[in-house]
mmCIF file of C-alpha atoms in Angstrom:
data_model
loop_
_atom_site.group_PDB
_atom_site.id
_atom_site.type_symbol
_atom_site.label_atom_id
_atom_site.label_comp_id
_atom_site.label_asym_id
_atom_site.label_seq_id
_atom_site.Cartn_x
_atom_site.Cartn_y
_atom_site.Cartn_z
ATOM 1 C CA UNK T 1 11.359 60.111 -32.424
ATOM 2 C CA UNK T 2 8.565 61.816 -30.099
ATOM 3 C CA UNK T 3 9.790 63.617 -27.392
ATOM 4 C CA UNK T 4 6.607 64.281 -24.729
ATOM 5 C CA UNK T 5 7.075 67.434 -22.448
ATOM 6 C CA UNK T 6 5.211 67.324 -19.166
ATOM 7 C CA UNK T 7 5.433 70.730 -17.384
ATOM 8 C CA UNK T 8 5.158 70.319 -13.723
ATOM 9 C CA UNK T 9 2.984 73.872 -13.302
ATOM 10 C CA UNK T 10 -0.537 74.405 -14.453
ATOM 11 C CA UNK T 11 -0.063 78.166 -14.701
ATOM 12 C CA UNK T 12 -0.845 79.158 -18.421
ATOM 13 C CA UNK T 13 2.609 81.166 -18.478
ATOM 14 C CA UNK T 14 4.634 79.482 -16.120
ATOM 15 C CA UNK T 15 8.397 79.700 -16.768
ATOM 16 C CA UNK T 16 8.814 75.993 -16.872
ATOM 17 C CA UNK T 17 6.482 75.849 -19.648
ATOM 18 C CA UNK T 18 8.688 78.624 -21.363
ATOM 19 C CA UNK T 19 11.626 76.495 -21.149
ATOM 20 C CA UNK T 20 9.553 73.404 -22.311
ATOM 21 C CA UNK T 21 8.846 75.607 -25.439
ATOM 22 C CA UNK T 22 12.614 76.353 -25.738
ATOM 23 C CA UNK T 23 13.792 72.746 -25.398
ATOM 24 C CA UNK T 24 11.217 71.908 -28.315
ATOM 25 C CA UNK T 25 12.589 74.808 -30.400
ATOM 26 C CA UNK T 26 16.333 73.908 -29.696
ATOM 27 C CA UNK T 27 15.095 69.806 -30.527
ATOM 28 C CA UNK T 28 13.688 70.645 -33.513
ATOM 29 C CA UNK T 29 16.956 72.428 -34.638
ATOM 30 C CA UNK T 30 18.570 70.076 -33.244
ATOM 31 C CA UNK T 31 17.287 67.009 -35.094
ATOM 32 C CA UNK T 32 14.481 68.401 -37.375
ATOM 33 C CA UNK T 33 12.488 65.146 -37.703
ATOM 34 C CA UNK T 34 12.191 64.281 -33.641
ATOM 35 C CA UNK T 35 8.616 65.563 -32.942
ATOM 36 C CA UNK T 36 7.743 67.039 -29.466
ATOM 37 C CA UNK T 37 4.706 67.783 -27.834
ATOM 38 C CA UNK T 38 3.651 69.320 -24.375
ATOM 39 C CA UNK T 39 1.231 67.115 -23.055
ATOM 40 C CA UNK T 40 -2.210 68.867 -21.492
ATOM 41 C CA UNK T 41 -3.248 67.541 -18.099
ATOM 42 C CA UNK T 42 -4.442 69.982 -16.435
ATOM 43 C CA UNK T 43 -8.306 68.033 -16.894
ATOM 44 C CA UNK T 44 -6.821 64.633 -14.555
ATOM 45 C CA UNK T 45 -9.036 64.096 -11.811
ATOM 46 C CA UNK T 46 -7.085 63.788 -8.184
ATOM 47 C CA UNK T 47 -6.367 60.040 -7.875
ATOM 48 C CA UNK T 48 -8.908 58.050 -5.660
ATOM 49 C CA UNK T 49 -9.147 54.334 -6.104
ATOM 50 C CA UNK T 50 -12.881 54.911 -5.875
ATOM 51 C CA UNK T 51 -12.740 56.084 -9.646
ATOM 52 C CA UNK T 52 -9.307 54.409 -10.705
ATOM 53 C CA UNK T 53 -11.562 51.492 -12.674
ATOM 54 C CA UNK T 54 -12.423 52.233 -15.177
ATOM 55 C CA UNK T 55 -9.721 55.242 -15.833
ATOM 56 C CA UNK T 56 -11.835 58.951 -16.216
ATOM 57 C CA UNK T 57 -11.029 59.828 -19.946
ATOM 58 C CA UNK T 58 -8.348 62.728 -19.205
ATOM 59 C CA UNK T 59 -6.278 59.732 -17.264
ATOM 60 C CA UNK T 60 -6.557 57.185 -20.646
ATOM 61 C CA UNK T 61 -5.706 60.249 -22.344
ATOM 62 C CA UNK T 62 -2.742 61.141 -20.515
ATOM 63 C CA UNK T 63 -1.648 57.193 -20.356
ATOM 64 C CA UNK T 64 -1.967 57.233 -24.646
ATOM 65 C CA UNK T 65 0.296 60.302 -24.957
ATOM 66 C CA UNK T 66 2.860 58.455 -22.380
ATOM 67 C CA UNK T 67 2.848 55.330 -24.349
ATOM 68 C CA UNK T 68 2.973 56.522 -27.798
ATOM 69 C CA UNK T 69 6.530 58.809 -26.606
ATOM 70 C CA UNK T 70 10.153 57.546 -26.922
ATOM 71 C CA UNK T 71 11.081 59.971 -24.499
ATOM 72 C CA UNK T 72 9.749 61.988 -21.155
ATOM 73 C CA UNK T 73 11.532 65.470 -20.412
ATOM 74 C CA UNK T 74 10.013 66.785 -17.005
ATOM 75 C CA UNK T 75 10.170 70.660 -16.554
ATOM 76 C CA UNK T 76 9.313 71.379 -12.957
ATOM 77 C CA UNK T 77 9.494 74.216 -10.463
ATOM 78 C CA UNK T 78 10.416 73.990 -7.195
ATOM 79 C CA UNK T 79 8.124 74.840 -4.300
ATOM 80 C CA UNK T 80 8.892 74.094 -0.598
ATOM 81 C CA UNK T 81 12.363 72.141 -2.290
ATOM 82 C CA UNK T 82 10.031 69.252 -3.603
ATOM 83 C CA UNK T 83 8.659 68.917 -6.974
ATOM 84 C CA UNK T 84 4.467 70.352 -7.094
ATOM 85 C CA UNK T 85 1.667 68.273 -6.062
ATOM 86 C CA UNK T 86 -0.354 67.991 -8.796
ATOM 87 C CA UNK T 87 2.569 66.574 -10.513
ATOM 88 C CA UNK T 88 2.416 64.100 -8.118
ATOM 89 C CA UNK T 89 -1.017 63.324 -8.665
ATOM 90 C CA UNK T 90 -0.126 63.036 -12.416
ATOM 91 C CA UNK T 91 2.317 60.519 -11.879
ATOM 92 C CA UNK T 92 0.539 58.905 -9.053
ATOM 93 C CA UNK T 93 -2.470 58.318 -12.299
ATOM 94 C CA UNK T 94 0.480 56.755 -14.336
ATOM 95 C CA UNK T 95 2.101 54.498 -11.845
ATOM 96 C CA UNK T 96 -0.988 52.266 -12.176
ATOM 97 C CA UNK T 97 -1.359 49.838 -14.410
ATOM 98 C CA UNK T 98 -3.466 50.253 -17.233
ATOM 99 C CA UNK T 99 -5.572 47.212 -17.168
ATOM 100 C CA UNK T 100 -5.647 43.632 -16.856
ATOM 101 C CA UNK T 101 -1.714 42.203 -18.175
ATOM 102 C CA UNK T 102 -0.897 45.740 -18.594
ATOM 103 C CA UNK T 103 1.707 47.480 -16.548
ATOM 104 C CA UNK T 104 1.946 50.937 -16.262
ATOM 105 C CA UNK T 105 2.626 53.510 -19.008
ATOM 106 C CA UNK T 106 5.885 54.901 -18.068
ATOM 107 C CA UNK T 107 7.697 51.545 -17.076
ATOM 108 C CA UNK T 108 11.760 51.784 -18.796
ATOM 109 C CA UNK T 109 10.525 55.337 -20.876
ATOM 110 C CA UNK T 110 13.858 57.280 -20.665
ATOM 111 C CA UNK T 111 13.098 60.598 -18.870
ATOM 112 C CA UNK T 112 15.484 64.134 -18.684
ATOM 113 C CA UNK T 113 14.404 67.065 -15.988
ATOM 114 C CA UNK T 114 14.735 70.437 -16.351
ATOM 115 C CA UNK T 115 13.747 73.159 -14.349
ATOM 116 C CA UNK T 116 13.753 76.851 -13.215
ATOM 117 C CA UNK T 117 12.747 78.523 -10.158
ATOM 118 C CA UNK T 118 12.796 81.842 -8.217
ATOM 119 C CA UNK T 119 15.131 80.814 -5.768
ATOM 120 C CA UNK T 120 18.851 80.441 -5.419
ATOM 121 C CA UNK T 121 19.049 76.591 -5.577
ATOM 122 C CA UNK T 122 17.292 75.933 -9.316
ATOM 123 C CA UNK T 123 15.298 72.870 -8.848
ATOM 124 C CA UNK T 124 18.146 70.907 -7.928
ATOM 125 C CA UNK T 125 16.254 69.537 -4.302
ATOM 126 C CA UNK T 126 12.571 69.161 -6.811
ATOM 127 C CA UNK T 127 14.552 67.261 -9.594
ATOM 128 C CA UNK T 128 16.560 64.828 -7.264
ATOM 129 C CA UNK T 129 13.005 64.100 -5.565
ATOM 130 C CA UNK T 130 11.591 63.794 -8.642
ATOM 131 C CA UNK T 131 13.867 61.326 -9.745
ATOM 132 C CA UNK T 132 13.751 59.191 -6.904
ATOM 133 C CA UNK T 133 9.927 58.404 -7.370
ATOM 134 C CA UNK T 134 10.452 58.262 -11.131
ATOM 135 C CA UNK T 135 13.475 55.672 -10.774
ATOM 136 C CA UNK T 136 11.049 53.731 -8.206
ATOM 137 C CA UNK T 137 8.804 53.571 -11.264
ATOM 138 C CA UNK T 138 11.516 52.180 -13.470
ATOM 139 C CA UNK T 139 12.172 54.856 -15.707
ATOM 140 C CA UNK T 140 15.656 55.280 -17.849
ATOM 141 C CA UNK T 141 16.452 58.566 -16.034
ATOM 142 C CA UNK T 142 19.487 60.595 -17.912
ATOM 143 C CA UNK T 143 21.380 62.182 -14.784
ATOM 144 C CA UNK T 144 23.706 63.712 -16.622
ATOM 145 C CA UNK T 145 23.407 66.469 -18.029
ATOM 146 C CA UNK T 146 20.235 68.292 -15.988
ATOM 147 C CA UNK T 147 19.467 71.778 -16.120
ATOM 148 C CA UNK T 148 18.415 73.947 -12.901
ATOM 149 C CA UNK T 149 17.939 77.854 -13.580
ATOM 150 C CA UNK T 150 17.876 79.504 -10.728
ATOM 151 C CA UNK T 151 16.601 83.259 -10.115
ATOM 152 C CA UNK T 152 14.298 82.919 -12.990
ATOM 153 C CA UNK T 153 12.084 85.706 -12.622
ATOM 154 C CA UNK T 154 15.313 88.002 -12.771
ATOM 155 C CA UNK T 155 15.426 86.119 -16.423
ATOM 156 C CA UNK T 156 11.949 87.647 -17.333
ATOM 157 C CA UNK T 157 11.775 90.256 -20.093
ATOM 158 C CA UNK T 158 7.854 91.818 -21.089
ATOM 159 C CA UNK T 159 7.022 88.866 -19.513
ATOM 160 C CA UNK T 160 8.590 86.135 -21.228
ATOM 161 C CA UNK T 161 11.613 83.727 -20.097
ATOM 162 C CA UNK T 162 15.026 84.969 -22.015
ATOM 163 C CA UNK T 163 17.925 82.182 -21.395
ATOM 164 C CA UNK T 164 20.777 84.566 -22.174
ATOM 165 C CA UNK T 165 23.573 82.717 -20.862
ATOM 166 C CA UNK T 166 21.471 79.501 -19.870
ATOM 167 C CA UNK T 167 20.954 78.714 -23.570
ATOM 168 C CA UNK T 168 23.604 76.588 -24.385
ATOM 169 C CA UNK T 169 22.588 74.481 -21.177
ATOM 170 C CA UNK T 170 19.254 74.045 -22.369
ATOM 171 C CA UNK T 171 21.265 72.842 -26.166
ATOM 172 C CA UNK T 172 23.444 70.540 -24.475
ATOM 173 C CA UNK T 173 21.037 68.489 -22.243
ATOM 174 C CA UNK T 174 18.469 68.510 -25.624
ATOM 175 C CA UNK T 175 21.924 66.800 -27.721
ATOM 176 C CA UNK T 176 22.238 64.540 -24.853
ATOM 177 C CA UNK T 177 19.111 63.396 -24.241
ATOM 178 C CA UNK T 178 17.924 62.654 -28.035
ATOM 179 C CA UNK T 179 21.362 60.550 -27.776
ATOM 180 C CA UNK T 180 20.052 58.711 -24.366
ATOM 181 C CA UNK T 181 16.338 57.780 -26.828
ATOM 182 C CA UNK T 182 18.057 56.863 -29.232
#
Protein backbone atom coordinates (compact mmCIF):
# COMPACT_ATOMS: atom_id res chain seq x y z
CA UNK A 1 0.00 0.00 0.00
CA UNK A 2 1.40 3.67 -0.83
CA UNK A 3 0.22 6.21 1.22
CA UNK A 4 1.07 9.88 -0.64
CA UNK A 5 1.35 12.89 1.85
CA UNK A 6 0.62 16.28 0.36
CA UNK A 7 1.47 19.07 2.87
CA UNK A 8 -0.60 22.07 2.27
CA UNK A 9 2.53 24.66 3.24
CA UNK A 10 5.61 25.22 1.18
CA UNK A 11 7.62 26.36 4.19
CA UNK A 12 10.70 23.94 4.47
CA UNK A 13 9.80 23.43 8.33
CA UNK A 14 6.31 23.97 8.48
CA UNK A 15 4.51 22.13 11.30
CA UNK A 16 2.18 20.38 8.97
CA UNK A 17 5.03 18.87 7.32
CA UNK A 18 6.23 17.74 10.89
CA UNK A 19 3.10 15.97 11.44
CA UNK A 20 3.21 14.51 7.83
CA UNK A 21 6.63 13.05 9.00
CA UNK A 22 4.93 11.71 12.19
CA UNK A 23 1.96 10.10 10.45
CA UNK A 24 4.63 8.27 8.14
CA UNK A 25 6.61 7.20 11.23
CA UNK A 26 3.44 6.04 13.20
CA UNK A 27 2.28 4.14 9.45
CA UNK A 28 5.25 2.50 9.15
CA UNK A 29 4.92 1.07 12.75
CA UNK A 30 1.82 0.69 12.17
CA UNK A 31 1.84 -1.63 9.15
CA UNK A 32 5.60 -1.93 8.24
CA UNK A 33 5.11 -2.79 4.54
CA UNK A 34 2.57 0.37 3.58
CA UNK A 35 5.09 2.79 1.96
CA UNK A 36 4.56 6.62 2.27
CA UNK A 37 5.94 9.41 0.61
CA UNK A 38 5.57 13.31 0.85
CA UNK A 39 5.05 14.42 -2.47
CA UNK A 40 7.29 17.71 -3.70
CA UNK A 41 5.29 20.39 -5.48
CA UNK A 42 6.51 23.21 -4.64
CA UNK A 43 7.98 23.47 -8.73
CA UNK A 44 3.84 23.50 -10.17
CA UNK A 45 3.37 26.39 -12.20
CA UNK A 46 0.02 28.58 -11.17
CA UNK A 47 -2.74 27.05 -13.33
CA UNK A 48 -3.56 29.04 -16.60
CA UNK A 49 -5.31 27.25 -19.39
CA UNK A 50 -2.84 29.05 -21.62
CA UNK A 51 -0.18 26.32 -20.56
CA UNK A 52 -2.65 23.49 -19.30
CA UNK A 53 -1.89 21.49 -22.90
CA UNK A 54 0.43 20.02 -22.89
CA UNK A 55 0.89 19.69 -18.84
CA UNK A 56 4.52 21.66 -17.68
CA UNK A 57 6.58 18.60 -16.37
CA UNK A 58 6.22 19.40 -12.45
CA UNK A 59 2.17 19.04 -13.18
CA UNK A 60 2.73 15.29 -15.07
CA UNK A 61 4.91 14.79 -12.24
CA UNK A 62 2.62 15.59 -9.58
CA UNK A 63 -0.40 13.72 -11.62
CA UNK A 64 2.16 10.26 -11.68
CA UNK A 65 2.73 10.41 -7.90
CA UNK A 66 -1.30 10.87 -7.49
CA UNK A 67 -2.02 7.96 -9.65
CA UNK A 68 0.48 5.51 -8.60
CA UNK A 69 -1.01 6.12 -4.51
CA UNK A 70 -3.76 4.01 -2.85
CA UNK A 71 -4.25 6.67 -0.55
CA UNK A 72 -4.12 10.78 -0.17
CA UNK A 73 -3.60 12.15 3.53
CA UNK A 74 -3.79 16.09 3.28
CA UNK A 75 -1.89 17.98 6.13
CA UNK A 76 -2.93 21.60 5.92
CA UNK A 77 -2.77 24.77 7.98
CA UNK A 78 -5.25 27.07 8.36
CA UNK A 79 -4.96 30.68 7.25
CA UNK A 80 -7.88 33.19 7.14
CA UNK A 81 -10.19 29.70 8.26
CA UNK A 82 -9.72 28.29 4.61
CA UNK A 83 -7.23 25.84 3.51
CA UNK A 84 -3.80 27.88 1.59
CA UNK A 85 -3.86 28.93 -1.89
CA UNK A 86 -1.30 27.28 -3.43
CA UNK A 87 -2.95 24.19 -2.32
CA UNK A 88 -5.59 25.24 -4.26
CA UNK A 89 -3.66 25.74 -7.21
CA UNK A 90 -2.31 22.16 -6.66
CA UNK A 91 -5.54 20.68 -6.75
CA UNK A 92 -6.94 23.05 -9.24
CA UNK A 93 -3.67 21.21 -11.66
CA UNK A 94 -5.25 17.78 -10.63
CA UNK A 95 -8.89 18.35 -11.17
CA UNK A 96 -8.12 18.31 -14.92
CA UNK A 97 -8.07 15.60 -16.83
CA UNK A 98 -5.01 14.19 -17.93
CA UNK A 99 -5.52 13.79 -21.57
CA UNK A 100 -7.71 12.62 -24.17
CA UNK A 101 -10.20 9.49 -22.38
CA UNK A 102 -8.42 10.27 -19.28
CA UNK A 103 -10.12 11.72 -16.28
CA UNK A 104 -8.43 13.27 -13.66
CA UNK A 105 -5.86 11.77 -11.27
CA UNK A 106 -7.55 11.91 -8.02
CA UNK A 107 -11.12 10.71 -9.16
CA UNK A 108 -12.51 7.87 -6.07
CA UNK A 109 -8.57 8.03 -4.35
CA UNK A 110 -9.59 7.76 -0.64
CA UNK A 111 -8.20 10.88 1.13
CA UNK A 112 -7.71 11.59 5.31
CA UNK A 113 -6.84 15.43 6.54
CA UNK A 114 -4.90 16.37 9.18
CA UNK A 115 -3.83 19.52 10.35
CA UNK A 116 -2.33 21.96 12.94
CA UNK A 117 -2.43 25.57 13.31
CA UNK A 118 -1.61 28.51 15.64
CA UNK A 119 -4.96 29.28 16.47
CA UNK A 120 -7.62 28.05 18.82
CA UNK A 121 -9.88 26.28 16.23
CA UNK A 122 -7.14 23.54 14.65
CA UNK A 123 -7.95 23.42 11.05
CA UNK A 124 -11.32 22.34 11.64
CA UNK A 125 -12.94 25.52 9.21
CA UNK A 126 -9.55 24.63 6.44
CA UNK A 127 -10.32 20.80 6.57
CA UNK A 128 -14.22 21.02 6.18
CA UNK A 129 -13.41 23.46 3.11
CA UNK A 130 -11.05 21.29 2.00
CA UNK A 131 -13.25 18.52 1.88
CA UNK A 132 -15.96 20.08 0.19
CA UNK A 133 -13.84 20.78 -3.04
CA UNK A 134 -12.18 17.39 -2.65
CA UNK A 135 -15.70 15.52 -2.37
CA UNK A 136 -16.76 17.77 -5.54
CA UNK A 137 -13.81 15.98 -7.13
CA UNK A 138 -15.05 12.57 -6.14
CA UNK A 139 -12.68 11.54 -3.70
CA UNK A 140 -13.37 8.64 -0.88
CA UNK A 141 -12.96 11.19 1.95
CA UNK A 142 -12.60 9.32 5.59
CA UNK A 143 -14.55 11.88 7.94
CA UNK A 144 -14.07 10.10 10.73
CA UNK A 145 -11.53 10.15 12.52
CA UNK A 146 -9.67 13.77 11.51
CA UNK A 147 -7.13 15.36 13.45
CA UNK A 148 -7.00 19.32 14.14
CA UNK A 149 -4.09 20.51 16.60
CA UNK A 150 -4.66 23.59 17.64
CA UNK A 151 -2.06 26.10 19.39
CA UNK A 152 0.71 24.41 17.62
CA UNK A 153 3.46 26.66 18.02
CA UNK A 154 2.91 26.27 21.93
CA UNK A 155 3.75 22.42 20.79
CA UNK A 156 7.24 23.56 19.46
CA UNK A 157 10.36 22.38 21.28
CA UNK A 158 14.19 23.63 19.66
CA UNK A 159 12.13 24.06 16.93
CA UNK A 160 10.54 20.93 16.15
CA UNK A 161 6.70 19.79 16.53
CA UNK A 162 6.40 17.42 19.88
CA UNK A 163 2.69 15.74 19.92
CA UNK A 164 2.76 15.00 23.65
CA UNK A 165 -0.72 14.31 24.26
CA UNK A 166 -1.84 14.62 20.47
CA UNK A 167 0.05 11.39 19.66
CA UNK A 168 -2.34 8.87 20.05
CA UNK A 169 -4.69 11.07 17.73
CA UNK A 170 -2.27 11.13 15.11
CA UNK A 171 -2.10 6.73 15.80
CA UNK A 172 -5.67 6.40 15.65
CA UNK A 173 -6.62 8.33 12.42
CA UNK A 174 -3.20 6.46 10.74
CA UNK A 175 -5.13 2.74 12.03
CA UNK A 176 -8.19 4.10 10.55
CA UNK A 177 -7.29 5.30 7.52
CA UNK A 178 -4.92 2.27 6.28
CA UNK A 179 -8.36 0.36 7.20
CA UNK A 180 -10.49 2.95 4.86
CA UNK A 181 -7.43 1.89 1.67
CA UNK A 182 -7.68 -1.13 2.30
Amino acid sequence: MRILAIVGSLREGSLNRQLAEAAGKELSAIDPQAEFAILDWADVPLFSQDIEVPAPEPVSRVRREVLGADGIWVFTPEYNHFFPGTLKNLLDWLSRPVGAGQGQVLDGKPLAVSGVSAGGTGTACAQDHLVTLVSFLNMRVMNKPRLTIPHGFDKVVDGRLELGDSLPYLRRQAEAFLEFVR
